[in-house]
XYZ file of C-alpha atoms in Angstrom:
364
model
C 61.384 -15.761 0.012
C 58.734 -15.988 2.762
C 57.607 -13.016 4.936
C 57.047 -12.854 8.635
C 54.091 -15.084 9.408
C 51.989 -12.740 11.164
C 51.615 -10.485 7.945
C 50.377 -13.294 5.612
C 46.903 -12.891 6.458
C 46.865 -8.969 6.507
C 44.691 -7.655 3.705
C 46.494 -5.033 1.064
C 44.787 -1.518 1.873
C 42.320 -0.877 -1.177
C 42.019 2.824 -1.631
C 39.412 4.594 -3.539
C 39.456 4.174 -7.410
C 41.430 6.918 -9.127
C 39.504 8.990 -11.317
C 41.635 8.765 -14.256
C 41.521 5.040 -14.052
C 37.549 5.050 -13.899
C 37.385 7.340 -16.869
C 39.706 5.009 -19.032
C 37.789 1.807 -17.844
C 34.456 3.308 -18.714
C 35.012 5.955 -21.437
C 33.733 8.700 -19.348
C 34.700 12.238 -19.559
C 33.564 13.510 -16.094
C 34.038 11.618 -13.017
C 33.307 12.582 -9.374
C 35.134 10.955 -6.679
C 33.193 10.744 -3.303
C 35.159 7.820 -2.140
C 38.214 8.728 -0.018
C 36.670 11.498 2.250
C 38.787 14.129 0.461
C 37.729 17.914 0.628
C 36.098 18.839 -2.515
C 37.050 22.539 -1.906
C 40.797 21.674 -1.931
C 43.173 23.541 0.186
C 43.604 27.221 1.257
C 45.036 29.656 -1.447
C 47.674 30.628 1.019
C 49.180 26.921 0.658
C 50.158 27.527 -2.917
C 51.388 30.982 -2.209
C 53.800 29.344 0.391
C 54.732 26.704 -1.874
C 55.702 29.037 -4.772
C 58.299 30.473 -2.200
C 60.213 27.283 -1.718
C 61.012 26.369 -5.164
C 64.622 26.727 -4.385
C 64.693 24.174 -1.548
C 64.252 21.095 -3.352
C 67.632 19.738 -2.950
C 67.669 20.020 1.035
C 66.576 17.592 3.762
C 63.429 18.680 5.482
C 63.567 19.692 9.193
C 63.331 16.290 11.104
C 61.265 17.698 14.033
C 59.302 20.048 11.937
C 60.344 22.812 14.210
C 58.319 25.533 12.622
C 55.331 23.645 11.903
C 55.399 22.386 15.357
C 55.496 26.129 16.669
C 52.605 26.868 14.434
C 50.424 23.955 15.707
C 51.411 24.570 19.451
C 50.389 27.984 19.190
C 47.031 27.428 17.524
C 46.212 24.498 19.931
C 47.652 26.072 23.000
C 49.724 23.410 23.707
C 53.695 22.788 24.845
C 55.766 22.051 21.669
C 57.074 19.036 23.525
C 53.790 17.449 23.451
C 53.771 17.368 19.554
C 54.983 14.649 16.947
C 54.472 14.829 13.360
C 53.967 12.000 10.844
C 53.804 11.464 7.101
C 49.884 11.402 7.571
C 48.310 10.177 10.731
C 48.731 6.730 9.281
C 52.399 6.654 10.035
C 51.857 7.729 13.638
C 49.664 4.865 14.193
C 52.236 2.546 12.708
C 54.685 4.128 15.241
C 52.590 3.678 17.885
C 52.227 0.050 17.010
C 56.026 -0.210 16.581
C 56.851 1.400 19.764
C 54.374 -0.232 22.168
C 53.051 -3.614 20.617
C 54.927 -6.974 20.604
C 54.229 -10.801 20.456
C 52.313 -11.535 23.379
C 50.640 -8.076 23.817
C 46.732 -7.388 23.093
C 45.292 -4.458 21.776
C 41.586 -3.456 21.951
C 39.585 -1.864 19.210
C 36.089 -1.870 17.730
C 35.213 -4.309 15.160
C 34.233 -2.025 12.452
C 36.603 0.831 12.467
C 39.856 2.187 10.638
C 41.524 -0.760 9.045
C 45.104 0.471 9.603
C 44.750 -0.016 13.570
C 44.435 -3.885 13.149
C 47.001 -3.920 10.525
C 49.594 -2.226 12.826
C 48.747 -4.557 15.464
C 49.094 -7.642 13.349
C 52.407 -6.568 11.646
C 53.927 -6.398 15.167
C 52.873 -9.609 16.127
C 50.146 -8.548 18.793
C 46.696 -9.623 19.260
C 43.888 -7.584 18.261
C 40.967 -7.795 20.650
C 37.793 -6.634 18.805
C 34.482 -5.084 20.704
C 31.530 -4.766 18.436
C 29.894 -1.363 17.821
C 26.628 -0.351 19.355
C 24.421 1.160 16.808
C 27.809 2.095 14.952
C 29.140 3.887 17.956
C 31.955 2.798 19.960
C 30.939 0.856 23.213
C 33.333 2.323 25.673
C 32.116 0.241 28.476
C 32.822 -2.849 26.240
C 36.430 -1.747 25.121
C 37.120 -1.170 28.965
C 35.866 -4.587 29.768
C 38.050 -5.908 27.263
C 41.266 -4.504 28.737
C 43.559 -7.080 30.614
C 47.030 -7.072 31.872
C 48.150 -7.780 28.539
C 46.492 -5.057 26.954
C 48.997 -2.148 25.791
C 46.998 -0.079 23.435
C 43.320 1.099 22.857
C 42.109 2.651 19.787
C 39.079 5.022 19.474
C 38.381 6.497 16.181
C 36.195 9.670 16.799
C 34.259 10.148 14.267
C 34.481 6.520 13.768
C 35.398 5.815 9.971
C 33.406 4.161 8.206
C 30.090 4.879 10.410
C 30.673 8.547 10.956
C 29.363 8.497 14.539
C 30.954 10.141 17.654
C 31.861 9.281 21.215
C 30.581 12.087 23.510
C 32.470 14.210 25.890
C 31.099 12.992 29.092
C 31.555 9.191 28.444
C 34.962 9.628 26.953
C 35.953 11.432 30.096
C 34.535 8.778 32.362
C 36.319 6.030 30.204
C 39.701 7.799 30.444
C 39.355 8.111 34.157
C 39.047 4.379 34.454
C 41.718 3.222 32.325
C 44.621 1.443 33.822
C 47.826 3.163 33.684
C 49.748 0.578 31.645
C 47.333 1.159 28.675
C 47.777 3.749 25.839
C 44.456 5.384 24.477
C 44.632 6.288 20.864
C 41.866 8.923 19.972
C 41.917 9.275 16.395
C 40.364 12.490 15.398
C 41.023 12.809 11.647
C 37.427 14.285 11.144
C 37.593 16.391 14.131
C 37.393 19.757 12.210
C 34.092 18.838 10.487
C 32.341 17.856 13.793
C 29.774 20.508 14.747
C 27.880 18.792 17.689
C 28.486 20.666 20.780
C 28.864 17.418 22.957
C 32.025 16.563 20.847
C 35.134 16.296 23.436
C 37.641 18.963 23.796
C 40.087 16.120 23.704
C 43.287 18.256 23.512
C 42.678 19.541 27.004
C 42.208 16.188 28.316
C 46.077 15.202 27.382
C 47.077 17.493 30.560
C 44.771 15.033 32.821
C 45.681 11.735 31.006
C 49.335 10.873 30.491
C 48.599 7.714 28.429
C 46.337 9.516 25.924
C 47.514 10.566 22.656
C 45.015 12.663 20.103
C 45.751 12.136 16.460
C 44.790 14.885 13.847
C 45.618 15.191 10.175
C 45.868 17.758 7.649
C 44.776 15.488 4.940
C 40.809 15.986 5.343
C 39.367 19.434 6.022
C 42.841 21.142 5.393
C 42.796 19.542 1.859
C 46.706 18.159 1.939
C 45.832 14.557 1.698
C 48.470 14.238 -1.436
C 51.345 15.884 0.701
C 50.681 13.456 3.638
C 51.146 15.145 7.022
C 49.446 14.565 10.312
C 50.385 14.957 13.882
C 49.702 13.595 17.521
C 49.428 15.356 20.724
C 50.552 13.706 23.831
C 52.649 13.407 26.920
C 56.275 14.312 26.260
C 57.415 10.833 27.327
C 55.402 9.351 24.655
C 56.671 11.775 22.063
C 60.128 10.545 22.788
C 59.212 6.906 22.830
C 57.607 7.327 19.245
C 60.785 9.542 18.183
C 63.019 6.654 18.761
C 61.259 4.588 16.241
C 60.438 7.371 13.848
C 62.508 7.905 10.567
C 64.818 10.900 10.627
C 63.032 12.896 7.835
C 59.482 11.317 7.891
C 57.859 14.357 6.838
C 58.697 16.523 3.748
C 59.775 20.050 3.527
C 56.776 21.051 1.288
C 54.035 19.177 3.442
C 55.537 21.244 6.535
C 55.413 24.416 4.647
C 51.752 23.781 3.235
C 50.432 22.456 6.511
C 51.510 25.901 8.464
C 50.041 27.985 5.560
C 46.903 26.040 5.667
C 46.680 26.286 9.301
C 46.884 30.230 9.307
C 43.840 30.229 7.186
C 41.034 29.316 9.704
C 38.385 31.241 7.736
C 38.881 28.686 4.854
C 38.691 25.779 7.378
C 35.248 27.610 8.617
C 33.947 27.734 5.253
C 34.747 23.952 4.494
C 33.071 23.050 7.854
C 29.814 24.970 6.988
C 29.516 23.678 3.195
C 30.193 20.114 4.597
C 27.202 20.835 7.013
C 25.039 22.160 4.412
C 26.118 19.077 2.082
C 25.306 16.571 4.731
C 21.774 17.910 5.205
C 21.439 17.952 1.455
C 22.120 14.064 1.194
C 20.399 13.259 4.534
C 17.214 14.869 3.362
C 16.996 12.874 0.308
C 17.665 9.642 2.383
C 14.963 10.651 4.481
C 12.312 11.171 1.984
C 13.624 7.502 0.492
C 12.988 5.973 4.180
C 16.728 4.949 3.793
C 18.505 4.364 7.140
C 21.941 5.896 7.916
C 24.137 6.425 10.751
C 24.456 9.750 12.423
C 27.129 11.638 10.328
C 29.552 13.711 12.008
C 32.531 13.861 9.386
C 32.585 14.527 5.801
C 30.705 11.213 4.812
C 27.523 9.278 5.211
C 27.072 5.500 5.650
C 23.813 4.257 4.631
C 21.853 1.072 4.295
C 21.176 0.382 0.608
C 19.346 -2.886 1.257
C 21.121 -4.359 -1.996
C 24.912 -5.671 -2.009
C 27.132 -2.437 -1.402
C 29.380 -3.862 -4.374
C 26.341 -3.899 -6.681
C 25.462 -0.237 -5.923
C 29.252 0.753 -6.170
C 29.633 -0.599 -9.571
C 26.124 0.938 -10.639
C 27.494 4.492 -9.712
C 30.795 3.770 -10.993
C 29.630 3.142 -14.491
C 27.901 6.611 -14.385
C 30.925 8.358 -13.055
C 30.445 8.520 -9.578
C 33.166 6.916 -7.191
C 31.783 5.717 -3.799
C 33.019 3.041 -1.111
C 31.274 -0.192 -1.090
C 30.597 -1.099 2.776
C 30.704 -4.642 1.815
C 34.676 -3.855 1.949
C 34.343 -2.107 5.108
C 32.627 -4.426 7.314
C 29.217 -3.081 6.712
C 27.377 -5.415 4.006
C 24.727 -3.725 2.201
C 25.937 -0.330 3.040
C 27.396 2.508 0.910
C 29.895 5.033 2.235
C 29.730 8.382 0.145
C 31.916 11.499 0.696
C 30.252 14.931 1.117
C 30.937 16.804 -2.161
C 30.152 19.990 -3.292
C 26.366 20.911 -3.853
C 26.575 20.003 -7.517
C 28.435 16.720 -6.837
C 25.865 15.755 -4.054
C 23.198 16.359 -6.697
C 25.000 14.220 -9.189
C 25.376 11.526 -6.762
C 21.877 11.640 -5.750
C 20.577 11.628 -9.273
C 22.630 8.540 -9.902
C 21.393 6.799 -6.966
C 17.727 7.576 -7.708
C 18.379 5.959 -11.119
C 19.809 3.053 -9.096
C 16.462 3.019 -7.120
C 14.365 3.132 -10.079
C 16.037 0.244 -11.606
C 15.403 -1.935 -8.576
C 11.803 -0.658 -8.204
C 12.536 0.623 -4.450
């Protein structure tokens, strides 16, 4: 049995190594995972309280349109509910966008180093990815705009960008959107938006009112700590929501994810705490990188990508044997780099101690 020709060269997505697998492989009792940009503080206690009240609903199908969660998100963002679509993580919405708008003969523009699922979605639908190099780890909006042709259907912007952590700022994004042809959909993926503290970060939700071809993606997987439940959403024009609903599975988000997301949304004090702890953790790691004279990209999410001057795979393996799971930049399109998630203060210290041991071994 042969698959479709256009998917043969698509690499299988490789997630961060599971903690139990590393424990078994290296005989370790303690392992710290700083590979997948998860929230080390978990989720709000309100989530567990809400889930416990739903123990008797396992046998029922979820709300197909996530109506209660939709109302909660609409109230939180101050948008019309008709502008919202929910997915099994924002990953699924990426897939829905590709399915709805891309096909053979179409082009889709994206950065050369960014979240890999954009290119996967493009290729699965038989469209052509057009890659534009980053500039100092940041999206080149002029380059993206210049790459648009009559065949372009979708442009992808990850903000903050994964894996570099850099951001596109408000004024440049607004200028970019003002000059995009009407036949092009712009996807602004803001999975890490709640972590950003830079005052020049765009208020993207307000831009949706002025740009009907813009869709903003958000997720409950990162700062809200619900990665295992898989739920995210998009904010866009109601017509685009309708298009995406035509290719969406009827019950794509499960009931417990909807309940958890609604409860998590109501505890913004927890989100503020996580944002502040992440800011302190970024400073903690960057201070050591500065002392070691190690270059890194400006970090605005909950991770840092830095130059190891050695193979990223080699550093990854060294840390792995010491119970620290990170992400090799070699696998992310950034050779000789390592991406580390910001953890708790203690987890960060453990990472820094292990990395110091690598530097000592290398005499650097």
